[in-house]
Amino acid sequence: MKKLFTISVIASFIALILSFKNTNAYNTLYTDTINDFNRQQHALLDITKTANLREQKDIYSVKKAIVSARLKLKAIDFWLRYLEPVAYKKINGALPVEWENEVFEKFEKPYKREGAGLSLAELYLEEENINNDSLVHLIQSSIDAMKTFRADSITSQLSTPDHFFFANRLYLLNLAAVYTTGFECPDTGNIIPELRYMLEAVTNIYDDYNKSFAATPLPEAYLDLYQKTILFAKQQPSDFSAFDHFSFIKNYVNPLFAMNQKLINAYGVISENYNDYTLNDSCYSIFNKSLYTAQTAKGIFSVVDDTAVLEKIKQTGKLLFYDPLLSGNNKRSCASCHKPDEYFTDTSLQTAFQFDDANHLTRNTPSLINVVYNHLIMLDGKHISLTDQTKDVITNPKELNNSSKELLEKVLSCKEYKDAFKAFLKYTPEKKQIGIDHIISAITYYYGAFGDYYAAFDEAMNANKHLDEDCIKGFNLFMSKAKCATCHFLPNFNGVKPPFISSEFEVLGIPEDTGYIKLSGDSGRFYINPADETLHAFRTGSLRNIMHTAPYMHNGVFKTIEEVIEFYNDGGGAGKKLDVQNQTLPADSLKLNDPEKQQLLSFLHSLDENIIFEEPPSALPVSSIEKLNQRKVGGEY
C-alpha cells in the first residue's frame, strides 16, 4: 500500500511538473515575442538617431527598419491590443492626438491622448522638414510603452485561459474590420503581407495555448478552418485593392468568430477587461445586430423583460412620437422632422424648420434608424443617452419649445396615456409618481426598435443569400482603395470600431455650399470639447440605408450620394483647396474611375434594410383640455 501511495504521489508530481512546463510554453512565447519586437524597436531607434534625413537613402533605411518592426509587432498584436489598448496607441497609434475615450463619456470626460509609434513614424517620413528628434520621440515613446506589457498586472492574466478567448474575439473582429483596410498601415503595399505574417504568427499562439491549457483547448474544427484562412490569404493578391475582403470575412472570419463565441460560453470564461464591456457573448455572427450594446432604448424601463408589457410601452411611445402635444404650440411632433416614410429623417429640406416655422436649424435631420448603435448621440456627441437627447429636443426653444412641467400636464390630461403610465409605474419602483422620464423612455423605446432590421448584405454574410458581383466588388473597394472602411467600420458601417466602446469623430472639410467658397462654420465637436483637433469634427454616422436619407452631411450640403462620393474622391475640403488644417480625411485623390463609383453605389444599395414601416396612428388620445383635441397626428409642420 505504501509503495502504491508513493507511486501515486510521484505520478501527481510529474503531472504537476508537466502542467507547469506546458503553461510556461504559452508564457514563454509571450515573453520571447515581446523581447523580439523590443529588439527590433531598439534597432530602429539606433538607425533613426544616426540617419541623415535629408538623404533619401537614409530615409529608405529608416522606413525599411519600420517595416521590419511592424512585422514583429504583428506577432504580438493579438495580446497587446487587448491587454492594454491605451499603451498600444503609443506603439502603433493611428493619430497624433485622440480625444475619444476607451470607456466612453458615460463615465468620464474626454481627455487628450497622444499617439506615437510605428504608423506615425512612417507617416512622419512623408512630411517636409523632418528632423531626427521628432522621429526619435515617436520611436522612444513606443519603446517606453512596452514596459506596460511586462508588468505583473498584465502578465498575471496569462496564467489562466480566460483572457485568451476574449483576446481572440477582438483579434477576429479586427480581422474583419481593421487589419485589411489600411486604418493603421500607412503603406497600402504592406497591408496584405502584414496580414499573412500575423495569421501565421497567431498559429504559434494557438499551438502554445493548447499545450498550456489542455482542459479548454481550441478544437480541431477551429484550427482546421484557421489553416484554411491562412491558405486563402496566401493565395490572394498582395494588392489590398485586389484582395477579396468579402470572401475572407464571409467564409473564414465570421465562422471563426461564431466558433470562438461558442467556446466562451462552453468554457464559462470570465472577462475583467473593459474591452469586453459592450460585447454580447451569446451573439454568433459579426453581422447580428445583438453583437454589441451602445444604448439602452428602454430608459427608465430598463428592468422590464415581459414582452407583453414592452409591447404596450412601445405602442404608447408610438402615439407620443406622432403627438404634437410634445411641443409648446401643440403643432409639432417627433414625426415632423423624423418622417416615417422618409426613413425617419426629412429628405425634403437641407435642414429642418425651427419652432418658429420661419428660420431653419443649422444641422440636417439625422435618421433615427440604428441610432442605438452609437455611444454618443447627436453629430457633435453632445448626449450620452437617447433619453437625454429626446428630452433636449422637447425643451429646446428652437425645436419643440416645451417644458417638462407642461409636457407632463398635457400628457396626463389624456386618459389613455394616464392609464398606460399608471400601469407602467409598478415597473419603476424607484419612482413613486409618473414623471417626464416615463414619457421620454416610452418614446425612445419606440424608435429604438428601428435598429432591429437587416439588409441584403447581412443576409449574404449570415445566410448565404446571393449578392451580385458589382455589389461584392463595391464592398471590396469600400474596404480598400476607396478608404471608406477606415472611418465607417463594419458591421454597422459607422464610427464605432472593435471593441465597440467608443464613437469616432472625423474632420472632412465640409463646405458651406457646393461651390466650395468657404468651409462650413459649424464647429461640430469643438462645441462640446474645445480642442484644435475637434474643430469641425463630426461623429461618423452609419451608412445603412444611406441611399434613402439625402441630403447628406451635417448641413445637408450634398443632395445626392454621387456628390458625396465625388467629395471623398477629390480629397474632401482640403482636396478642394479649402483651408482645413486638421482634416483627418486624406487630401489626395482616391482616383476612383466611373465603373468603381458605380460598384460602390451597388454596395451601398445592399445596405438598404428590410424595414417594415408602420402606418401612423389613426387618432390621438383624447384630452380633458379641450383645445388639445384639435391637434393633428404627426403635427402641422
XYZ file of C-alpha atoms in Angstrom:
637
model
C 0.000 0.000 0.000
C 2.834 2.363 0.934
C 4.531 1.607 -2.403
C 1.324 2.342 -4.339
C 0.905 5.596 -2.412
C 4.488 6.614 -3.276
C 3.941 5.856 -6.971
C 0.739 7.891 -6.924
C 2.477 10.878 -5.332
C 5.319 10.690 -7.866
C 2.830 10.486 -10.754
C 0.954 13.501 -9.447
C 4.210 15.404 -9.040
C 5.254 14.566 -12.616
C 1.834 15.646 -13.907
C 2.202 18.907 -11.995
C 5.660 19.488 -13.441
C 4.409 18.763 -16.982
C 1.439 21.080 -16.471
C 3.745 23.833 -15.234
C 6.066 23.236 -18.161
C 3.229 23.401 -20.691
C 1.745 26.505 -19.085
C 5.175 28.053 -19.418
C 5.089 27.364 -23.161
C 2.399 29.998 -23.584
C 4.049 32.439 -21.176
C 7.437 31.866 -22.774
C 6.070 32.570 -26.242
C 4.618 35.824 -24.952
C 7.926 36.868 -23.364
C 10.035 35.777 -26.331
C 7.943 37.571 -28.946
C 7.722 40.689 -26.777
C 11.534 40.693 -26.481
C 11.910 40.043 -30.199
C 9.816 43.095 -31.016
C 11.643 45.177 -28.421
C 14.995 44.332 -30.030
C 13.607 45.433 -33.382
C 12.418 48.698 -31.810
C 15.894 49.409 -30.462
C 17.459 48.604 -33.840
C 15.043 51.083 -35.415
C 15.928 53.676 -32.784
C 19.657 53.294 -33.462
C 19.155 53.750 -37.209
C 16.945 56.781 -36.622
C 19.434 58.524 -34.347
C 22.228 58.412 -36.937
C 20.185 58.830 -40.133
C 20.648 61.889 -42.317
C 17.005 62.674 -43.007
C 17.947 64.950 -45.891
C 19.191 61.902 -47.781
C 16.667 59.629 -49.497
C 18.817 56.557 -48.941
C 18.783 57.152 -45.177
C 15.043 57.753 -45.198
C 14.673 54.480 -47.081
C 16.785 52.693 -44.433
C 14.584 54.052 -41.641
C 11.422 53.056 -43.471
C 12.778 49.576 -44.081
C 13.507 49.233 -40.353
C 9.954 50.417 -39.565
C 8.522 47.768 -41.894
C 10.593 45.084 -40.138
C 9.445 46.302 -36.733
C 5.823 46.313 -37.885
C 6.062 42.637 -38.779
C 7.416 41.823 -35.324
C 4.564 43.841 -33.846
C 2.053 41.757 -35.791
C 3.286 38.667 -33.955
C 2.124 40.155 -30.629
C -0.750 42.401 -31.723
C -3.132 39.626 -30.602
C -2.136 40.323 -26.972
C -1.167 43.996 -26.942
C -4.303 45.466 -28.439
C -6.488 43.560 -25.986
C -4.479 43.639 -22.765
C -3.765 47.399 -22.732
C -5.201 49.393 -25.667
C -4.163 52.806 -24.311
C -0.493 51.763 -24.174
C -0.936 50.213 -27.622
C -1.636 53.654 -29.069
C 1.909 54.651 -28.094
C 3.225 51.667 -30.011
C 1.108 51.875 -33.134
C -1.129 54.936 -32.799
C -3.295 55.889 -35.745
C -3.465 59.597 -34.831
C -1.004 62.016 -33.170
C -3.763 63.111 -30.767
C -7.013 61.386 -29.868
C -9.870 62.565 -27.701
C -12.152 59.541 -27.863
C -12.365 57.646 -24.577
C -11.813 53.935 -24.311
C -14.556 53.690 -21.689
C -16.603 56.454 -23.358
C -18.128 59.529 -21.855
C -20.836 57.803 -19.925
C -18.201 57.562 -17.209
C -15.588 60.246 -17.764
C -14.870 63.458 -19.638
C -12.801 63.378 -22.845
C -9.089 63.612 -22.243
C -6.169 64.122 -24.571
C -4.137 61.054 -25.515
C -1.012 61.418 -27.599
C -0.276 58.670 -30.070
C 3.189 57.507 -31.087
C 4.932 54.513 -32.579
C 5.365 52.866 -35.927
C 2.467 54.130 -38.035
C 3.036 57.748 -37.082
C 6.787 57.386 -37.575
C 6.217 56.067 -41.092
C 3.785 58.876 -41.876
C 6.232 61.423 -40.480
C 8.809 60.371 -43.077
C 6.456 61.707 -45.773
C 6.356 65.214 -44.270
C 8.556 68.181 -45.164
C 11.391 69.463 -42.957
C 11.563 66.311 -40.849
C 14.131 66.028 -38.065
C 15.721 63.245 -36.054
C 14.464 64.425 -32.667
C 10.793 64.205 -33.615
C 11.253 60.790 -35.179
C 13.265 59.537 -32.199
C 10.471 60.745 -29.881
C 7.868 58.663 -31.721
C 10.005 55.536 -31.534
C 11.261 56.067 -27.972
C 7.664 56.510 -26.817
C 6.891 53.160 -28.410
C 9.788 51.523 -26.562
C 8.750 53.066 -23.237
C 5.161 51.849 -23.690
C 6.341 48.253 -23.956
C 7.194 48.302 -20.237
C 3.450 48.156 -19.572
C 3.264 44.708 -21.127
C 5.879 43.329 -18.746
C 4.022 44.483 -15.647
C 2.642 41.834 -13.287
C -0.862 43.209 -13.704
C -0.668 42.248 -17.388
C 1.407 39.065 -17.335
C -0.627 37.558 -14.465
C -3.579 37.309 -16.866
C -1.643 34.797 -18.951
C -1.808 32.167 -16.208
C -5.491 31.385 -16.861
C -7.346 30.719 -20.127
C -9.984 33.427 -19.633
C -8.165 36.294 -21.354
C -7.305 34.141 -24.380
C -10.791 33.732 -25.815
C -11.653 37.400 -25.370
C -8.339 38.476 -26.932
C -9.058 36.054 -29.765
C -12.513 37.576 -30.213
C -11.049 41.062 -30.577
C -8.449 39.688 -32.984
C -11.173 38.174 -35.184
C -13.265 41.347 -35.094
C -10.220 43.332 -36.176
C -9.507 40.845 -38.957
C -12.952 41.756 -40.270
C -12.982 45.488 -39.607
C -9.446 46.893 -39.323
C -6.454 44.794 -40.369
C -7.181 44.702 -44.123
C -8.317 48.322 -44.555
C -5.189 50.403 -44.047
C -6.633 52.045 -40.932
C -3.204 51.920 -39.261
C -0.865 50.812 -42.035
C 0.389 53.860 -43.988
C 1.881 51.866 -46.883
C -1.001 50.064 -48.583
C 1.509 47.741 -50.247
C 2.262 46.224 -46.826
C -1.328 45.598 -45.670
C -1.749 42.075 -47.069
C 1.879 40.978 -46.381
C 1.378 42.076 -42.742
C -1.938 40.224 -42.640
C -0.296 36.999 -43.823
C 2.511 37.359 -41.291
C 0.029 37.959 -38.499
C -2.139 34.985 -39.434
C 0.919 32.710 -39.338
C 2.196 34.196 -36.070
C -1.135 33.632 -34.339
C -0.838 29.943 -35.228
C 2.080 29.818 -32.772
C -0.095 31.462 -30.115
C -2.852 28.911 -30.727
C -0.419 25.978 -30.561
C 1.237 27.044 -27.319
C -2.102 27.934 -25.781
C -3.381 24.413 -26.466
C -0.230 22.920 -24.959
C -0.646 25.009 -21.845
C -4.411 24.788 -21.301
C -5.418 21.314 -22.374
C -8.703 21.472 -20.446
C -10.012 24.392 -22.513
C -8.456 23.957 -25.959
C -9.209 25.395 -29.342
C -10.792 22.364 -31.065
C -9.585 20.795 -34.304
C -12.531 22.219 -36.250
C -11.454 25.747 -35.350
C -7.776 25.117 -36.081
C -8.636 23.475 -39.407
C -10.713 26.464 -40.555
C -7.980 28.810 -39.380
C -5.427 26.994 -41.540
C -7.793 27.384 -44.477
C -7.958 31.096 -43.660
C -4.164 31.305 -43.892
C -4.200 29.418 -47.197
C -6.860 31.762 -48.575
C -4.793 34.819 -47.645
C -1.675 33.324 -49.225
C -3.493 32.643 -52.480
C -4.947 36.152 -52.702
C -3.155 39.029 -54.495
C -0.838 41.137 -52.354
C -2.581 44.304 -53.533
C -5.205 45.093 -50.901
C -7.450 46.575 -53.611
C -7.497 43.201 -55.356
C -7.911 41.210 -52.125
C -11.310 39.515 -51.764
C -12.382 41.080 -48.467
C -15.927 39.803 -48.896
C -14.990 36.117 -49.102
C -12.347 36.495 -46.408
C -14.903 37.768 -43.908
C -17.891 35.688 -45.004
C -16.242 32.286 -45.396
C -13.500 32.476 -42.776
C -13.525 35.277 -40.208
C -17.233 35.269 -39.398
C -17.424 31.456 -38.935
C -14.298 31.577 -36.742
C -15.956 34.299 -34.689
C -19.029 32.095 -34.184
C -16.859 29.185 -33.022
C -14.957 31.371 -30.571
C -18.199 32.766 -29.130
C -19.462 29.234 -28.543
C -16.212 28.378 -26.750
C -16.589 31.436 -24.498
C -19.951 30.040 -23.406
C -18.904 26.381 -23.276
C -15.845 27.063 -21.119
C -17.531 29.683 -18.940
C -14.573 32.045 -19.131
C -14.975 35.423 -17.464
C -13.674 38.811 -18.575
C -12.459 41.623 -16.342
C -11.281 43.755 -19.270
C -13.231 46.850 -20.321
C -12.617 45.865 -23.956
C -15.470 43.414 -23.456
C -17.826 45.894 -21.831
C -20.398 46.146 -24.617
C -19.911 42.861 -26.476
C -22.529 40.123 -26.298
C -21.106 36.656 -25.549
C -24.226 34.997 -26.979
C -24.042 36.582 -30.429
C -22.793 34.170 -33.092
C -22.293 36.462 -36.080
C -20.478 39.739 -36.552
C -23.489 40.769 -38.629
C -26.082 40.143 -35.959
C -27.496 43.357 -34.507
C -27.025 41.971 -30.993
C -23.218 41.997 -31.372
C -22.753 44.943 -29.019
C -24.827 47.317 -26.936
C -24.239 51.053 -27.195
C -27.570 52.437 -25.983
C -30.450 51.107 -23.944
C -33.630 52.353 -25.573
C -35.684 51.263 -22.554
C -34.549 54.181 -20.409
C -36.360 54.089 -17.056
C -37.969 50.768 -18.044
C -34.589 49.010 -18.203
C -35.623 46.151 -15.885
C -38.757 45.254 -17.869
C -38.430 41.920 -19.701
C -42.069 40.955 -20.144
C -42.676 41.104 -23.909
C -46.345 41.962 -23.498
C -45.531 44.914 -21.241
C -42.757 46.065 -23.554
C -45.160 45.990 -26.497
C -47.580 48.229 -24.581
C -44.730 50.641 -23.756
C -43.745 50.630 -27.421
C -47.282 51.382 -28.618
C -47.602 54.198 -26.093
C -44.269 55.557 -27.321
C -45.536 55.396 -30.896
C -48.569 57.506 -30.054
C -46.354 60.059 -28.324
C -43.930 60.102 -31.273
C -46.755 61.322 -33.524
C -48.380 63.535 -30.911
C -47.802 67.302 -31.258
C -48.656 67.903 -27.613
C -44.933 67.297 -27.117
C -44.395 70.819 -28.487
C -45.117 74.153 -26.875
C -47.699 75.136 -29.517
C -49.187 71.625 -29.993
C -48.305 71.762 -33.697
C -45.008 69.851 -33.884
C -44.201 66.233 -33.107
C -41.160 63.991 -33.402
C -42.593 62.877 -36.752
C -42.487 66.477 -38.030
C -38.770 66.109 -38.678
C -38.294 62.331 -38.430
C -40.753 61.265 -41.104
C -41.503 57.533 -41.109
C -41.931 57.292 -44.878
C -38.549 59.006 -45.357
C -36.514 56.622 -43.184
C -37.222 58.743 -40.106
C -35.365 61.755 -41.441
C -36.524 64.621 -43.668
C -35.414 64.336 -47.286
C -37.315 67.438 -48.408
C -35.178 70.005 -46.603
C -31.457 70.697 -46.260
C -32.130 71.465 -42.607
C -35.491 71.400 -40.814
C -37.563 74.391 -39.789
C -37.145 75.815 -36.330
C -40.053 76.080 -33.917
C -40.927 79.493 -35.371
C -41.742 77.869 -38.748
C -39.645 80.542 -40.468
C -35.948 80.024 -39.797
C -34.025 76.810 -40.278
C -31.952 74.728 -37.873
C -28.226 74.625 -38.630
C -27.981 70.857 -38.995
C -29.577 68.220 -41.164
C -32.110 65.920 -39.510
C -30.390 62.585 -38.713
C -32.239 59.347 -39.328
C -33.352 57.579 -36.153
C -32.785 54.161 -37.722
C -29.904 52.339 -35.991
C -29.319 55.244 -33.598
C -28.963 52.682 -30.788
C -25.571 51.624 -32.180
C -23.866 54.922 -31.269
C -22.331 55.556 -27.865
C -22.612 59.302 -28.231
C -25.747 60.902 -29.652
C -26.024 63.949 -31.959
C -23.480 64.811 -34.625
C -21.302 66.573 -32.052
C -21.683 63.815 -29.445
C -23.493 66.153 -27.076
C -25.540 63.440 -25.365
C -24.621 60.093 -23.841
C -28.138 58.618 -23.914
C -31.231 58.590 -26.090
C -33.333 59.858 -23.190
C -31.073 62.896 -22.702
C -31.236 63.668 -26.410
C -35.021 63.323 -26.621
C -35.538 65.491 -23.548
C -33.237 68.136 -25.034
C -35.212 68.246 -28.295
C -38.507 68.656 -26.431
C -37.249 71.508 -24.261
C -35.084 73.230 -26.903
C -36.661 76.628 -27.796
C -35.675 76.140 -31.454
C -37.168 72.671 -31.739
C -40.253 71.647 -29.744
C -40.049 74.517 -27.229
C -41.855 72.773 -24.386
C -41.132 72.422 -20.664
C -41.052 69.214 -18.665
C -43.827 70.512 -16.402
C -46.157 71.482 -19.263
C -45.465 68.258 -21.146
C -46.347 66.152 -18.123
C -49.571 68.072 -17.562
C -50.674 67.703 -21.184
C -49.837 64.001 -21.405
C -51.647 63.178 -18.160
C -54.677 65.136 -19.340
C -55.231 62.258 -21.775
C -56.874 59.283 -20.037
C -55.315 56.762 -22.435
C -51.821 57.991 -21.621
C -52.525 58.343 -17.902
C -53.904 54.796 -17.605
C -50.949 53.383 -19.529
C -48.331 55.105 -17.399
C -50.159 54.176 -14.198
C -49.859 50.543 -15.260
C -46.157 51.026 -16.110
C -45.401 52.712 -12.781
C -45.021 49.406 -10.940
C -42.044 48.558 -13.171
C -40.150 51.591 -11.889
C -40.266 51.165 -8.083
C -37.649 53.895 -7.627
C -40.246 56.382 -8.958
C -43.430 56.802 -6.915
C -45.154 59.079 -9.425
C -45.417 59.348 -13.204
C -42.708 61.696 -14.407
C -41.103 63.057 -17.537
C -38.675 60.106 -17.622
C -41.561 57.674 -18.136
C -42.788 59.660 -21.128
C -39.329 60.077 -22.658
C -38.472 56.384 -22.166
C -41.638 55.242 -23.941
C -40.658 57.383 -26.940
C -37.058 56.133 -27.052
C -38.188 52.530 -26.710
C -40.441 53.026 -29.737
C -37.811 54.468 -32.052
C -35.036 52.301 -30.601
C -36.733 49.375 -32.359
C -35.864 50.988 -35.702
C -32.471 49.272 -35.368
C -33.859 45.726 -35.481
C -33.814 45.291 -39.267
C -31.333 43.652 -41.628
C -30.038 44.352 -45.130
C -29.207 42.178 -48.136
C -25.532 42.467 -47.193
C -26.236 40.977 -43.745
C -28.220 38.149 -45.306
C -25.343 37.388 -47.667
C -22.937 37.219 -44.734
C -25.247 35.247 -42.453
C -27.372 33.064 -44.692
C -25.510 32.672 -47.981
C -28.052 34.829 -49.807
C -26.959 35.911 -53.277
C -25.238 39.255 -53.726
C -24.452 40.372 -57.256
C -20.887 40.715 -58.489
C -20.879 44.518 -58.688
C -22.032 44.717 -55.088
C -19.203 42.439 -53.918
C -16.690 44.444 -55.948
C -18.111 47.582 -54.375
C -17.611 46.191 -50.882
C -14.033 45.225 -51.707
C -13.420 48.787 -52.943
C -15.084 50.117 -49.788
C -12.595 48.137 -47.711
C -9.553 49.131 -49.759
C -8.969 51.713 -52.480
C -11.951 53.917 -51.597
C -10.780 54.038 -47.938
C -14.377 54.155 -46.659
C -13.767 51.425 -44.086
C -11.078 53.415 -42.293
C -13.909 55.568 -40.857
C -17.088 53.528 -41.416
C -16.394 50.275 -39.591
C -18.430 47.150 -40.130
C -20.828 45.729 -39.100
C -22.843 48.947 -38.660
C -20.667 50.971 -41.023
C -20.498 53.831 -38.530
C -17.678 55.278 -36.416
C -17.778 52.548 -33.757
C -14.923 50.122 -34.326
C -13.935 46.961 -32.398
C -14.240 46.514 -29.473
C -17.211 48.868 -29.938
C -16.757 51.023 -26.848
C -16.273 54.489 -28.323
C -17.513 56.770 -31.097
C -15.070 58.343 -33.546
C -15.244 61.842 -34.970
C -13.753 62.978 -38.278
C -12.833 66.326 -39.838
C -13.792 66.151 -43.513
C -13.706 69.787 -44.547
C -17.430 70.072 -45.302
C -18.154 73.200 -47.368
C -20.862 75.791 -46.778
C -22.112 75.196 -50.318
C -21.239 73.094 -53.363
C -19.256 75.958 -54.855
C -16.610 75.348 -52.172
C -16.361 79.077 -51.488
C -15.775 78.526 -47.791
C -15.755 75.927 -45.046
C -18.923 75.273 -43.065
C -18.891 77.494 -39.990
C -20.268 74.755 -37.734
C -17.600 73.972 -35.124
C -19.004 70.468 -34.532
C -17.382 68.514 -31.721
C -15.423 71.624 -30.710
C -18.670 72.993 -29.250
C -18.712 70.112 -26.745
C -14.984 69.534 -26.260
C -12.884 72.525 -27.372
C -9.527 71.455 -28.824
C -7.567 72.063 -32.009
C -8.259 68.514 -33.163
C -12.028 68.693 -32.608
C -12.748 71.867 -34.614
C -15.230 70.983 -37.390
C -15.220 67.326 -36.310
C -18.448 65.337 -36.505
C -19.434 61.877 -35.358
C -19.198 59.293 -38.140
C -22.732 58.165 -38.965
C -23.944 54.820 -40.249
C -24.117 54.128 -43.985
C -27.030 51.731 -43.570
C -29.998 52.976 -45.613
C -27.811 55.817 -46.862
C -29.392 55.673 -50.326
C -32.654 56.901 -48.806
C -31.509 59.618 -46.411
C -30.434 62.545 -48.621
C -29.444 65.330 -48.258
C -26.052 64.478 -46.808
C -23.501 65.794 -44.320
C -24.187 67.728 -41.127
C -25.531 70.710 -43.063
C -27.270 68.776 -45.842
C -24.976 70.417 -48.400
C -24.971 67.478 -50.834
C -28.241 66.462 -52.477
C -27.076 63.148 -53.933
C -24.852 60.261 -52.879
C -22.920 60.758 -56.126
C -21.901 64.224 -54.914
C -20.697 62.677 -51.660
C -18.559 60.112 -53.480
C -17.034 62.879 -55.620
C -16.281 64.877 -52.464
C -14.344 61.961 -50.959
C -12.722 61.100 -54.281
C -11.379 64.658 -54.529
C -9.862 64.594 -51.036
C -12.532 66.370 -49.021
C -12.410 70.067 -48.258
C -8.612 70.241 -48.304
C -8.588 68.497 -51.687
C -10.934 71.238 -52.889
C -8.420 73.880 -51.685
C -10.320 74.883 -48.550
C -8.144 75.692 -45.538
C -8.671 72.710 -43.213
C -5.564 72.405 -41.045
C -6.822 69.452 -39.019
C -8.587 67.398 -41.714
C -8.484 63.694 -40.881
C -9.508 62.654 -44.398
C -6.500 62.341 -46.760
C -6.432 65.338 -49.104
C -5.134 63.422 -52.119
C -7.484 61.961 -54.727
C -8.703 58.383 -54.411
C -8.564 58.124 -58.227
C -11.791 56.141 -58.441
C -12.969 55.629 -62.015
C -16.612 55.653 -63.122
C -17.123 51.853 -63.021
C -15.677 51.776 -59.485
C -18.030 54.547 -58.377
C -20.965 52.546 -59.728
C -19.742 49.455 -57.860
C -19.585 51.461 -54.651
C -23.174 52.564 -55.238
C -24.189 48.949 -55.779
C -22.672 48.002 -52.429
C -24.352 50.915 -50.652
C -27.686 49.727 -52.081
C -27.069 46.375 -50.372
C -27.148 48.208 -47.035
C -30.815 49.080 -47.555
C -32.562 47.358 -44.672
C -35.799 45.407 -44.938
C -37.674 47.851 -42.731
C -41.359 47.404 -42.024
C -42.757 50.919 -41.989
C -45.853 51.007 -39.811
C -48.830 53.217 -40.525
C -49.159 56.298 -38.295
C -51.840 56.124 -35.584
C -55.340 56.768 -36.921
C -56.102 59.065 -33.997
C -54.534 60.549 -30.900
C -55.702 60.133 -27.280
C -58.487 62.466 -26.189
C -57.521 65.163 -23.679
C -59.587 66.718 -20.911
C -58.151 70.034 -22.107
C -60.498 70.803 -24.981
C -58.080 72.871 -27.083
C -55.682 69.925 -27.267
C -58.253 67.848 -29.128
C -57.692 69.933 -32.253
C -54.174 68.562 -32.666
C -53.276 66.528 -35.745
C -51.473 63.180 -35.981
C -47.826 63.963 -36.785
C -48.263 67.714 -36.281
C -48.815 70.549 -38.737
C -45.244 71.440 -39.754
